[in-house]
Short mmCIF file of C-alpha atoms and ligand atoms in Angstrom, two decimals:
data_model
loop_
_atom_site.label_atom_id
_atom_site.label_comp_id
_atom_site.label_asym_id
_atom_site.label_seq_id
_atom_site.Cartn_x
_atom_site.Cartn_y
_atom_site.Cartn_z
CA UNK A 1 -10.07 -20.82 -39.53
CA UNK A 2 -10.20 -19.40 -36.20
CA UNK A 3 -11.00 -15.83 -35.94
CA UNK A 4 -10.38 -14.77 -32.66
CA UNK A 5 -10.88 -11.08 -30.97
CA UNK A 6 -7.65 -9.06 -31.02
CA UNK A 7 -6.66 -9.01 -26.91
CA UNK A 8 -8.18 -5.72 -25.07
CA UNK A 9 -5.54 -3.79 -24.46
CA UNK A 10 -5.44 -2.51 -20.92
CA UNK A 11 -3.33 -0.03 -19.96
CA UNK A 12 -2.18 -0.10 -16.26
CA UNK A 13 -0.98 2.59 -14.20
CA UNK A 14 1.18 2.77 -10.84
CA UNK A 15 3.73 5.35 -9.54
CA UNK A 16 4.11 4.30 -5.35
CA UNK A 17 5.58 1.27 -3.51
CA UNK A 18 2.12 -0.10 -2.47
CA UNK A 19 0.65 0.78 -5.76
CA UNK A 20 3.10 -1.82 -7.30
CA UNK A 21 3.03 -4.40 -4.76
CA UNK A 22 -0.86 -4.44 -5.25
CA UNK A 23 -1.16 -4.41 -8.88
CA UNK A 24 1.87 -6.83 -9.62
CA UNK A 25 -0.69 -9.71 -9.44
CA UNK A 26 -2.82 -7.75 -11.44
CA UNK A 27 -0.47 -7.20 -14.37
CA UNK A 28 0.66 -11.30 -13.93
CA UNK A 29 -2.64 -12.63 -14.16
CA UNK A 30 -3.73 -10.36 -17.01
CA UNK A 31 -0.48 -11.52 -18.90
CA UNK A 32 -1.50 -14.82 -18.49
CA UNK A 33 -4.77 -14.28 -20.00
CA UNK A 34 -5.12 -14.26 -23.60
CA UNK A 35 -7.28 -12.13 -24.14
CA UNK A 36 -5.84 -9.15 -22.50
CA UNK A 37 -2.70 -7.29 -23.23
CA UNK A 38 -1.62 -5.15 -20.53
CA UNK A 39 0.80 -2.00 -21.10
CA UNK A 40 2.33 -0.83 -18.20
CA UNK A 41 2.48 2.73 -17.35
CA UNK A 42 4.60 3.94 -14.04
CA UNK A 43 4.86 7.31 -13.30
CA UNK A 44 7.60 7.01 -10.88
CA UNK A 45 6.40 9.06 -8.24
CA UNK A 46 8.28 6.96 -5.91
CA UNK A 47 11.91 6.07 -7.74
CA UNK A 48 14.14 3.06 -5.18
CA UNK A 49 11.07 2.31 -3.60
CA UNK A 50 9.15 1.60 -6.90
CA UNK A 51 11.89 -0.18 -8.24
CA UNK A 52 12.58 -2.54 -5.42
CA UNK A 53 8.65 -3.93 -6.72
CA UNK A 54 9.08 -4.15 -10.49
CA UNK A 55 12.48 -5.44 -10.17
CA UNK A 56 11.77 -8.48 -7.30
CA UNK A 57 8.04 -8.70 -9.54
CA UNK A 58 9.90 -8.64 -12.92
CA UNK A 59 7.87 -6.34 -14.33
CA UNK A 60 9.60 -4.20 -16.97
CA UNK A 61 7.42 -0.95 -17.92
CA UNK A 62 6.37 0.15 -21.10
CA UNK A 63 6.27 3.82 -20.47
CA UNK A 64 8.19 5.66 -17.33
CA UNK A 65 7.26 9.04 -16.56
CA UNK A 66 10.12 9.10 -13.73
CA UNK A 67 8.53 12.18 -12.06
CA UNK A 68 9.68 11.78 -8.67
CA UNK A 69 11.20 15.19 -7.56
CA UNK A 70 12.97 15.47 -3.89
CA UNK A 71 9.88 16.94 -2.11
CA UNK A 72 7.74 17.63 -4.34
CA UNK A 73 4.35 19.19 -3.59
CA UNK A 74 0.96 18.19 -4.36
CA UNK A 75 0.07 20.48 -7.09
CA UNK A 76 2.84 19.94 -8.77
CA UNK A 77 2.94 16.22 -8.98
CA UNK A 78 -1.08 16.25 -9.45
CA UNK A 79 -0.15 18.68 -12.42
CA UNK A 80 2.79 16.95 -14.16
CA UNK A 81 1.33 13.18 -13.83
CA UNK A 82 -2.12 14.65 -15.35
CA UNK A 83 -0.23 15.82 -18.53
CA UNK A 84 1.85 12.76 -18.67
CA UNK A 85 -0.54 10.10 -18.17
CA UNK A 86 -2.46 11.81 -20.36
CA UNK A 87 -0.08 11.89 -23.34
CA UNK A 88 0.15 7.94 -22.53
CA UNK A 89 -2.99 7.09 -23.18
CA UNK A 90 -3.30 9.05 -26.84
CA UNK A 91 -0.50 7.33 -27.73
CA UNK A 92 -1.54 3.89 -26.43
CA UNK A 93 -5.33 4.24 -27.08
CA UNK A 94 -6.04 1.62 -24.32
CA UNK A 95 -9.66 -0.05 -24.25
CA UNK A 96 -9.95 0.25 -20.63
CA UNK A 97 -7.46 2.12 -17.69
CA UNK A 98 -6.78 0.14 -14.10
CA UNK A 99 -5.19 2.56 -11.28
CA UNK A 100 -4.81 1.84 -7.77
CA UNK A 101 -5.64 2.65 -4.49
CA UNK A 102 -5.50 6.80 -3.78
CA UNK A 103 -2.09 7.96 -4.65
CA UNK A 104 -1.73 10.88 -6.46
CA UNK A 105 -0.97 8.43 -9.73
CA UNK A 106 -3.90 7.11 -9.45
CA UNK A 107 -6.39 10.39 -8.96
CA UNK A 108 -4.66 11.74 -11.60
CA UNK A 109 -4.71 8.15 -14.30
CA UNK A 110 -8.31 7.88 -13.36
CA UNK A 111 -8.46 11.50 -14.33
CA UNK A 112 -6.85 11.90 -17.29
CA UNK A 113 -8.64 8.94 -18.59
CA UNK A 114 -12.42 10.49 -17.75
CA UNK A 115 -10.73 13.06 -19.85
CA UNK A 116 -10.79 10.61 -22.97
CA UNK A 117 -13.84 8.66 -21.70
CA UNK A 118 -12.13 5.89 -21.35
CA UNK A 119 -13.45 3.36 -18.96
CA UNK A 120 -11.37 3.44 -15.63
CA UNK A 121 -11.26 0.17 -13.49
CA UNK A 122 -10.40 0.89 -9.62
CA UNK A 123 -8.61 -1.78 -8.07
CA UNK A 124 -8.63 -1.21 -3.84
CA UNK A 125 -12.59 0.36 -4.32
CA UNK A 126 -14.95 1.86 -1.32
CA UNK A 127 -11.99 2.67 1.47
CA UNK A 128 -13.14 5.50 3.38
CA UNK A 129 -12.11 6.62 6.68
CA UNK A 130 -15.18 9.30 6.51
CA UNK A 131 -12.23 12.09 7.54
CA UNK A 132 -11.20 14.14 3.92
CA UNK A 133 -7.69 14.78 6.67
CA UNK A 134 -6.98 11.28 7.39
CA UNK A 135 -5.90 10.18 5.68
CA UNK A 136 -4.57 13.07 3.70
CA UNK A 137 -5.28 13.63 0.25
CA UNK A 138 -5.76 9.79 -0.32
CA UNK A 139 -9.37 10.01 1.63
CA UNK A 140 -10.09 12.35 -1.10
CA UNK A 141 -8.26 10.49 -4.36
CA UNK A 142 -10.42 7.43 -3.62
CA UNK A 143 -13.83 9.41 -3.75
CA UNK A 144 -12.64 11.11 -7.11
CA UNK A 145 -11.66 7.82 -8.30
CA UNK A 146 -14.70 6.02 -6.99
CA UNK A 147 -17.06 9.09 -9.04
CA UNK A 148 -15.25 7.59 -12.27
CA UNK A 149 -14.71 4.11 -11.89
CA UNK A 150 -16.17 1.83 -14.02
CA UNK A 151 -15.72 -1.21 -11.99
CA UNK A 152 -15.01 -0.89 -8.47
CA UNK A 153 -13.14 -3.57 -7.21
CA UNK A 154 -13.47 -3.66 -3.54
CA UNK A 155 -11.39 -5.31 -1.16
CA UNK A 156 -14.17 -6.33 1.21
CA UNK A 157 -17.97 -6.34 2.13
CA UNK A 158 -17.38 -3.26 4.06
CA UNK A 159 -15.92 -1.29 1.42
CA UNK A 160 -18.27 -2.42 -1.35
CA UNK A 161 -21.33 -0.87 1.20
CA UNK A 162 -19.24 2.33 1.66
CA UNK A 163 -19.62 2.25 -2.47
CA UNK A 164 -23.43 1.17 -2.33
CA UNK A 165 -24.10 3.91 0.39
CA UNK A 166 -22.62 6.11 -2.38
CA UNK A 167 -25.35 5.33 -5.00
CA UNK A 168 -22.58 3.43 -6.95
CA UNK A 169 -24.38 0.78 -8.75
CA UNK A 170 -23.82 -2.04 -7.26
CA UNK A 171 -23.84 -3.92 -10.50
CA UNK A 172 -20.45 -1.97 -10.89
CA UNK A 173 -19.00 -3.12 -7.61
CA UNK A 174 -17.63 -6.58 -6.80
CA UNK A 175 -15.98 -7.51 -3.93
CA UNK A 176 -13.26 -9.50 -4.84
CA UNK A 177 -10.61 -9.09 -1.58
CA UNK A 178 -7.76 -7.31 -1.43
CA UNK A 179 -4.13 -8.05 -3.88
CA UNK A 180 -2.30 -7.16 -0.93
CA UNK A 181 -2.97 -10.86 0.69
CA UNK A 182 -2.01 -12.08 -3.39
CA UNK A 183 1.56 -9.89 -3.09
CA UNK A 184 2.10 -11.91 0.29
CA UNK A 185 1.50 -15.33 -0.73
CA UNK A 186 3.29 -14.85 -4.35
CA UNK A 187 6.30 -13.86 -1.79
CA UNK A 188 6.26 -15.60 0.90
CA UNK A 189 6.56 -18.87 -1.54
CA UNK A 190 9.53 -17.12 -3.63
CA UNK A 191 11.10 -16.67 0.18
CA UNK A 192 10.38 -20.40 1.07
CA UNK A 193 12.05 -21.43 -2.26
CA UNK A 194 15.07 -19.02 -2.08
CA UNK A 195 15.96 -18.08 1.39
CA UNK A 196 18.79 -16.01 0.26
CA UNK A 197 16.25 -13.51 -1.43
CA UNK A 198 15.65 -12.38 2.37
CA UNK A 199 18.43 -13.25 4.33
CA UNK A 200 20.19 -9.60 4.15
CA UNK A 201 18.48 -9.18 8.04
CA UNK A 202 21.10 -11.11 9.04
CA UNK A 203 23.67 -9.16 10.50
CA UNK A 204 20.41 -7.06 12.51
CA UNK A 205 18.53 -10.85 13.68
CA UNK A 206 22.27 -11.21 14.92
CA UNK A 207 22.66 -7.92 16.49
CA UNK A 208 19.18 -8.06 18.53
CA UNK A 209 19.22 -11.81 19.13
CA UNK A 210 17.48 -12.53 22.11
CA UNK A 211 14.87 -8.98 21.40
CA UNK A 212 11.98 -8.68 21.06
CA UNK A 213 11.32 -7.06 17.78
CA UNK A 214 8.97 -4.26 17.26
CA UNK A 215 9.04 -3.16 13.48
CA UNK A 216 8.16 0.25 12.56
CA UNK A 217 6.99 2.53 9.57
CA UNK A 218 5.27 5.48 9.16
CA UNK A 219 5.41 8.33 6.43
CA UNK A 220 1.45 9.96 6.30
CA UNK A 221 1.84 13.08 5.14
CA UNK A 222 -1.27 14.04 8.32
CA UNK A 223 1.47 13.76 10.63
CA UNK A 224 4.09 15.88 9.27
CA UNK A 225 5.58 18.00 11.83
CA UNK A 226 3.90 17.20 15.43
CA UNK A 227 2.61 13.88 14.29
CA UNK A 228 5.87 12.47 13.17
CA UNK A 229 7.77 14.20 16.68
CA UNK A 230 5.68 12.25 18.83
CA UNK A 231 5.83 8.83 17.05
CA UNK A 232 9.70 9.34 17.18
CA UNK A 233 9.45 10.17 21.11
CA UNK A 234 7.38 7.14 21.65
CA UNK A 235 10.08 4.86 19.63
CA UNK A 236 12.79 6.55 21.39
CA UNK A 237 10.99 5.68 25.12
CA UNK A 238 9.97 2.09 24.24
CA UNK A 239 13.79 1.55 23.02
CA UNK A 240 14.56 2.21 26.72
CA UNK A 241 13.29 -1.12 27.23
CA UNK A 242 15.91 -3.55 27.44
CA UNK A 243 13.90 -6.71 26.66
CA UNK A 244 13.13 -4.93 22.99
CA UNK A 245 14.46 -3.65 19.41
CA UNK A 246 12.85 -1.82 17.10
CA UNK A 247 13.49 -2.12 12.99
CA UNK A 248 12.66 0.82 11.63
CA UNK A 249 12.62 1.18 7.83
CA UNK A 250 12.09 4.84 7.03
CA UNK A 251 10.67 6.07 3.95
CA UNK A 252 13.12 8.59 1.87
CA UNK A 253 10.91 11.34 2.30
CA UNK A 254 12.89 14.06 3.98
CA UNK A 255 9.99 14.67 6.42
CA UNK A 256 10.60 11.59 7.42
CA UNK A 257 13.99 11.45 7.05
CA UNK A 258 14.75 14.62 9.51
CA UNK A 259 12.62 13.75 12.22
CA UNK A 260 13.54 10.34 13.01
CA UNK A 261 17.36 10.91 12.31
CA UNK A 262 17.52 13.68 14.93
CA UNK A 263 15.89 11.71 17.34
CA UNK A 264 16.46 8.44 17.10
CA UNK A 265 20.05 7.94 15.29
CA UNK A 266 22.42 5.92 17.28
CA UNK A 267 20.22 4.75 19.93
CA UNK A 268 21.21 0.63 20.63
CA UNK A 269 18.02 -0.47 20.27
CA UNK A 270 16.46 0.85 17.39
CA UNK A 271 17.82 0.11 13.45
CA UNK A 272 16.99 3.17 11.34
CA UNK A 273 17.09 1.50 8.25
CA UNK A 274 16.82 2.36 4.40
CA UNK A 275 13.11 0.57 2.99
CA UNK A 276 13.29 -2.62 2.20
CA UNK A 277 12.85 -4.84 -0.32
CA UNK A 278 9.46 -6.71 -0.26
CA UNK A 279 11.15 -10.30 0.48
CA UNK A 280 13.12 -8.47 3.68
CA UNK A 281 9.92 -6.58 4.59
CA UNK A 282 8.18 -10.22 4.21
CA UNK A 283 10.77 -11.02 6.75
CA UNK A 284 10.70 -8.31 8.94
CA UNK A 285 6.80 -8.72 9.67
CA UNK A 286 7.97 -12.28 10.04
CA UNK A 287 10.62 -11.87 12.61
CA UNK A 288 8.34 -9.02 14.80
CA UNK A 289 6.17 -9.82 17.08
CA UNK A 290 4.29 -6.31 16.82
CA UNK A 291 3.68 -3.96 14.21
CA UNK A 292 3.52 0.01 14.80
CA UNK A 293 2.44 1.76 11.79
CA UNK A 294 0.58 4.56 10.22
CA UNK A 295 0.86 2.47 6.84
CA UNK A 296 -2.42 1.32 4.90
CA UNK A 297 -0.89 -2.19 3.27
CA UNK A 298 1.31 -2.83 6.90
CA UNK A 299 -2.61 -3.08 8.17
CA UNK A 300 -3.76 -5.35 5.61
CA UNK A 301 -0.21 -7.71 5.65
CA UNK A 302 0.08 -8.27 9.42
CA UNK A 303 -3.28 -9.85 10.46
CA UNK A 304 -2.60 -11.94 7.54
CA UNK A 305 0.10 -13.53 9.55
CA UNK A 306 -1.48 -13.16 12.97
CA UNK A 307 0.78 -10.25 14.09
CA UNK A 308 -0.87 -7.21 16.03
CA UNK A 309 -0.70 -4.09 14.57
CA UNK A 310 -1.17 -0.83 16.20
CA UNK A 311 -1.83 1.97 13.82
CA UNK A 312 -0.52 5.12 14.82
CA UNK A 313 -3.95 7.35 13.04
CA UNK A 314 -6.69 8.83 14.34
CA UNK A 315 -8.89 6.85 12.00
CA UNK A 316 -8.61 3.82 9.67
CA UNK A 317 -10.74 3.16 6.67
CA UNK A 318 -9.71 -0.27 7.07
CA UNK A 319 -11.84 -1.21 10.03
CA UNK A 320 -11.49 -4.93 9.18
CA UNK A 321 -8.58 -5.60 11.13
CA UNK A 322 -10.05 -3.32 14.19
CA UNK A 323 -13.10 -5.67 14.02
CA UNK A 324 -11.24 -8.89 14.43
CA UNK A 325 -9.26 -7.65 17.21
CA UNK A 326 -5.57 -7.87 15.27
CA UNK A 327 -5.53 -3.93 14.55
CA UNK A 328 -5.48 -1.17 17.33
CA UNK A 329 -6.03 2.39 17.05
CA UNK A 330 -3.40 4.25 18.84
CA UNK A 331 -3.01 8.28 17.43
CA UNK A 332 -0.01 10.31 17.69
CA UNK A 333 0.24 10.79 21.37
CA UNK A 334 3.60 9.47 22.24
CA UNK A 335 2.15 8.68 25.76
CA UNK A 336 -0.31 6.73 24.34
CA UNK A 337 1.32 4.80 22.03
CA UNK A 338 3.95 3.83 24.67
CA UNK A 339 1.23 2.64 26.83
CA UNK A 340 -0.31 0.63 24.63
CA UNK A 341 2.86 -1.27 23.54
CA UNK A 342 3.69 -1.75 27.14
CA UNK A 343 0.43 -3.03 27.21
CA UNK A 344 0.81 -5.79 24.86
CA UNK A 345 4.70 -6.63 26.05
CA UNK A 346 3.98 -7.17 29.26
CA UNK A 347 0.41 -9.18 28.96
CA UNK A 348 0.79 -12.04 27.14
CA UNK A 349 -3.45 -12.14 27.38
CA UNK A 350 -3.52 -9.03 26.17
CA UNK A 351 -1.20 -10.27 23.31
CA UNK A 352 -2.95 -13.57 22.47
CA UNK A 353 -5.97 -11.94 22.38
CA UNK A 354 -4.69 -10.35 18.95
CA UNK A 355 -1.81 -12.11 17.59
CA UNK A 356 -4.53 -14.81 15.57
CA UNK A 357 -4.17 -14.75 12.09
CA UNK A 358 -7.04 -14.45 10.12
CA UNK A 359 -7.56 -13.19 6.45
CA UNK A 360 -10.59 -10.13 6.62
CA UNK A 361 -8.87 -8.98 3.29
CA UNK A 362 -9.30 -11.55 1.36
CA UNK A 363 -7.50 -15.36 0.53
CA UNK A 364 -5.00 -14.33 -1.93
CA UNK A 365 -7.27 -14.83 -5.13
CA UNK A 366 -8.38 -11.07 -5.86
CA UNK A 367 -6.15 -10.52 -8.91
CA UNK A 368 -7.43 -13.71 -10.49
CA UNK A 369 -11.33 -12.39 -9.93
CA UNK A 370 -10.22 -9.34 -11.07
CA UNK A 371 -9.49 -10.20 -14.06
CA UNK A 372 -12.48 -12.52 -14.01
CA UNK A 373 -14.85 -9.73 -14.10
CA UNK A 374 -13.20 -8.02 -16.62
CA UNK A 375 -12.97 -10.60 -19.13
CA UNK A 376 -16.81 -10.81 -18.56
CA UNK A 377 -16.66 -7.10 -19.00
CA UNK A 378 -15.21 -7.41 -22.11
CA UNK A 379 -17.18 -10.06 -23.58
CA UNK A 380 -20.28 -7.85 -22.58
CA UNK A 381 -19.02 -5.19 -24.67
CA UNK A 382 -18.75 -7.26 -27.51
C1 UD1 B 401 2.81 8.56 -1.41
C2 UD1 B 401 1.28 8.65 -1.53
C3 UD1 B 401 0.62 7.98 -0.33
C4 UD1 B 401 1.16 6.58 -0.13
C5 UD1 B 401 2.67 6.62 -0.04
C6 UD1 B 401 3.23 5.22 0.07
C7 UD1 B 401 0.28 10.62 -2.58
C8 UD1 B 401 -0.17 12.00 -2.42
N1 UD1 B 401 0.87 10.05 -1.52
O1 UD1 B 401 3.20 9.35 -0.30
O2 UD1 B 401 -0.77 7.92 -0.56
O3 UD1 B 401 0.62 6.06 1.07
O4 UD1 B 401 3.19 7.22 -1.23
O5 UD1 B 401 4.57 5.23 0.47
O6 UD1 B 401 0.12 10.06 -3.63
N2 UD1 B 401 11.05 9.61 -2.09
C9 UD1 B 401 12.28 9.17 -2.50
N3 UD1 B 401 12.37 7.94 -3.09
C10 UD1 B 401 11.31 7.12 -3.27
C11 UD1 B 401 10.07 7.57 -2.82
C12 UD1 B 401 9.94 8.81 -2.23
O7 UD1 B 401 13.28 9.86 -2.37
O8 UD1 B 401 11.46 6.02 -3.81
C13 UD1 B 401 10.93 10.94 -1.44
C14 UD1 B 401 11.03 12.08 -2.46
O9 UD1 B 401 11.68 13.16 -1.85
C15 UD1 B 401 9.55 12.42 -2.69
C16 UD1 B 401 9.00 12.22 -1.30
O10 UD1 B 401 9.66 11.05 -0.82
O11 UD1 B 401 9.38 13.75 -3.13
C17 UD1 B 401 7.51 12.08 -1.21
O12 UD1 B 401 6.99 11.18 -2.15
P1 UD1 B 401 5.41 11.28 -2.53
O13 UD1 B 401 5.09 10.18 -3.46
O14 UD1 B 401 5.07 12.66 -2.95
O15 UD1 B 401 4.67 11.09 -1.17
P2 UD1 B 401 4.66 9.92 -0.14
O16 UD1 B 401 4.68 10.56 1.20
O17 UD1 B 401 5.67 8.91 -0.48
N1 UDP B 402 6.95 -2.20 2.53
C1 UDP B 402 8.14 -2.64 1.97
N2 UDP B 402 9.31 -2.20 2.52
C2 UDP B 402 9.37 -1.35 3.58
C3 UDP B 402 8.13 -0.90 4.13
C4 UDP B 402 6.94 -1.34 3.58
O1 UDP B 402 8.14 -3.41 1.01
O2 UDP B 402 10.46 -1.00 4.03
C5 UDP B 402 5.68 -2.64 1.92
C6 UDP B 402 4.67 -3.24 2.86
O3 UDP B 402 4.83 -4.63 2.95
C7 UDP B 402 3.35 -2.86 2.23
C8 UDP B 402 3.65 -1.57 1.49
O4 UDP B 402 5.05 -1.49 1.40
O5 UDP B 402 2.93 -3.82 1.27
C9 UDP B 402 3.11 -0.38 2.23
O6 UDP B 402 3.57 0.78 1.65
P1 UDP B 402 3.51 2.18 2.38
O7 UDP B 402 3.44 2.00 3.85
O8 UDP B 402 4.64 2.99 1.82
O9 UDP B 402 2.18 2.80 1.79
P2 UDP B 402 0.65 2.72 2.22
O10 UDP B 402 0.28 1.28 2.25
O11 UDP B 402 0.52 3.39 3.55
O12 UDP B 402 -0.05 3.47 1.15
#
C-alpha cells in the first residue's frame, strides 16, 4: 500500500489586477501538481478589476476579504488586510504563504504570515527602482517582502543581483522569469481559439479605422495631482494629431477618474474607456502600435510583442526593457512626453529601432519553475 505525503497546503494571496494576472499561472500549475493544494485567499483590494482575472482565469476563491473601499487610504487598507489575512491563515494553517509583487496585499500577507512564522514565498523578487517615491509605496512593499521571503522568485538576472547585493542568500533566490510573459501566452492562445472572447473593440477598431493607435494607462499613485495633469495635457496635444487615436482604459480610481474626465472627455480622438478585460487588453496592445504607460506589467507585456513602450516615470525598476531598447523613459513633463511620441510617429528609424520583440522577462515557463523549486522545497523539508 502506497503511503503517500498528504499535499502541502499553500495558501495564496492576491487583492490587485496585476497581482491576479501574475499568480493565475501560479495557482494552475500548483493545482495540477499533486502534491500541493493551493487555497486561495483574495483580499479584494481591487473589486471589477480583480474580478475581470479570476473570472476569464476561472479561479473561484476560497476566502474573500472584499476590502476595497472608494478611496481608501494606505493605513487603512495596510490595517484592515493585516487583520484579515491574518485571521486566514489561523484558520487555514497553510504550510507555506505565496504573495505577489508590492501591493499593499502582498506587504501585508507576507506580514501577517512572519507574524505566524510561516514561510513566505515572493513571487516577482529583487525589483527595485533604488527611489523609496517611485514607485510609491510598492518600492518599499518589495524590500519588506524581500526581508521575509523565504524563496525569492525573481523575474530576471538583474533582479536576483538586486537580492544578492542585499545579502539575501542566494541559495534562496532563483531566477525563474517573470508570470507576466505565462498570463500572455495562456491568453493570447484562449484569443486565437475564441476570437469572440476579444472582439468587444469592435465598434472602437471601427471608429478609428485608418489611426494610428496609441494605447494608454496610468494610475501611480507618485503622480497624483501634477503628475496625472500633465500626462492628460500630453494625451490631449498628441490627440490633435489627425493621423492618431488614443485608447485609453482608465483605472476606477477617482484620482484617476477626475483628471482625465475633465480633460480629455469628448475629444474625437481619444476613447476614455472603462479597464478591460485581459483578452481586450491582449487586444488592445495588439492593435497599438505604441504603448504610453506608467504601469509595471504594461512594461513587461509590450516588448513581449515587440511594441515600444514609453513609461511615463522618473525611474523603472524594470530596466530590462530600457536595456534592449523596447522601453523609454519619458517623466511627467507633458512637453516631453509629446516630443518623444512625435518622435517615434514621425521616424519610422526611430520606431524600428524599438518595435523588436524580444522576451528579457522570461519565455512563459516561470509558474511551472516556480512550482519546481517548491516541490524541491518541500521534499527538503521532509
Ligand atoms: C494598487 C497598488 C499598486 C498597483 C495597482 C495596480 C497598493 C498600495 N497599490 O494601486 O501597487 O500597481 O493597484 O492597478 O497596493 N478601484 C475601484 N475598482 C477596482 C479597483 C480600484 O473602484 O476594481 C478604486 C477604488 O476607489 C479604490 C481605488 O481605486 O479605493 C484605489 O485602489 P488601491 O488598490 O488602493 O490603489 P491602486 O491605485 O489601484
Ligand atoms: N490590464 C488589463 N486591462 C486594462 C489595463 C491593464 O487587463 O484595462 C492588465 C495589463 O495587461 C497588465 C496589468 O493589467 O497585465 C497591469 O496592471 P496595472 O497597470 O493596474 O498595475 P501595475 O502593473 O502597474 O502594478
Amino acid at each position: 500500500m502506497s503511503t503517500a505525503a498528504a499535499p502541502a497546503t499553500i495558501l495564496v494571496v492576491f487583492g490587485t489586477r496585476p497581482e491576479a494576472i501574475k499568480l493565475f499561472p501560479v495557482v494552475a500549475a500548483l493545482e495540477a501538481d499533486p502534491r500541493f493544494r493551493p487555497v486561495v485567499c483574495v483580499s479584494a483590494q481591487h473589486r471589477e478589476m480583480l474580478d475581470q482575472v479570476l473570472s476569464i482565469a476561472g479561479i473561484v476563491p476560497d476566502y474573500d476579504l472584499n476590502v476595497m473601499q472608494p478611496g481608501q487610504t494606505l493605513d487603512a487598507l495596510t490595517a484592515q488586510l493585516l487583520v484579515g489575512l491574518g485571521k486566514v491563515m489561523d484558520e487555514v494553517q497553510p504550510d507555506r504563504v505565496i504573495v505577489q509583487g508590492d501591493t499593499a496585499t502582498a506587504m501585508a500577507g507576507a506580514l501577517a504570515a512572519y507574524y505566524r512564522k510561516l514561510p513566505v514565498d515572493h513571487v516577482e523578487a529583487g525589483l527595485r527602482s533604488g527611489n523609496i517615491y517611485h514607485p510609491w509605496p510598492e518600492e518599499i512593499n518589495r524590500k519588506i517582502i524581500g526581508s521575509m521571503a523565504a524563496l525569492h522568485f525573481a523575474p530576471t538576472a538583474t533582479s536576483a543581483a538586486a537580492l544578492h547585493a542585499e545579502n539575501v542568500d542566494p541559495a534562496r533566490v532563483h531566477v525563474t522569469g517573470n508570470t507576466v510573459i505565462d498570463a500572455l501566452h495562456w491568453v493570447s492562445e484562449k484569443i486565437a481559439a475564441e476570437p469572440a472572447l476579444a472582439a468587444g473593440l469592435a465598434p472602437l477598431e471601427a471608429r478609428f479605422a485608418g489611426k494610428r493607435i496609441i494605447g494608454v494607462t496610468s494610475h501611480r499613485r507618485e503622480n497624483f495631482g501634477g503628475g496625472l495633469e500633465a500626462i492628460a495635457d500630453a494625451v490631449r496635444r498628441i490627440a490633435a494629431r489627425p493621423d492618431v487615436a488614443l485608447v485609453f482604459p482608465v483605472h476606477p480610481n477617482p484620482n484617476v477618474r477626475m483628471v482625465m474626465n475633465d480633460a480629455l472627455a469628448g475629444l474625437d480622438n481619444v476613447a476614455l474607456i472603462e479597464p478591460l478585460d485581459y483578452p481586450h487588453f491582449a487586444r488592445l496592445l495588439g492593435l497599438a502600435e505604441i504603448m504610453l504607460t506608467d504601469s509595471g506589467g504594461v512594461q513587461e507585456e509590450a516588448p513581449a510583442l515587440g511594441k515600444p513602450v514609453l513609461v511615463m516615470r522618473e525611474t523603472t525598476e524594470r530596466p530590462e526593457g530600457l536595456a534592449a531598447g523596447t522601453a523609454k523613459l519619458v517623466g511627467t513633463d507633458a512637453d516631453r512626453i509629446v516630443t518623444e511620441i512625435s518622435a517615434l510617429l514621425d521616424d519610422k528609424a526611430a520606431y524600428e529601432a524599438m518595435a523588436r520583440a524580444h522576451n528579457p522577462f522570461g519565455d512563459g515557463t516561470a509558474a511551472r519553475r516556480i512550482v519546481e523549486i517548491l516541490g524541491n522545497e518541500i521534499g527538503r523539508q521532509t
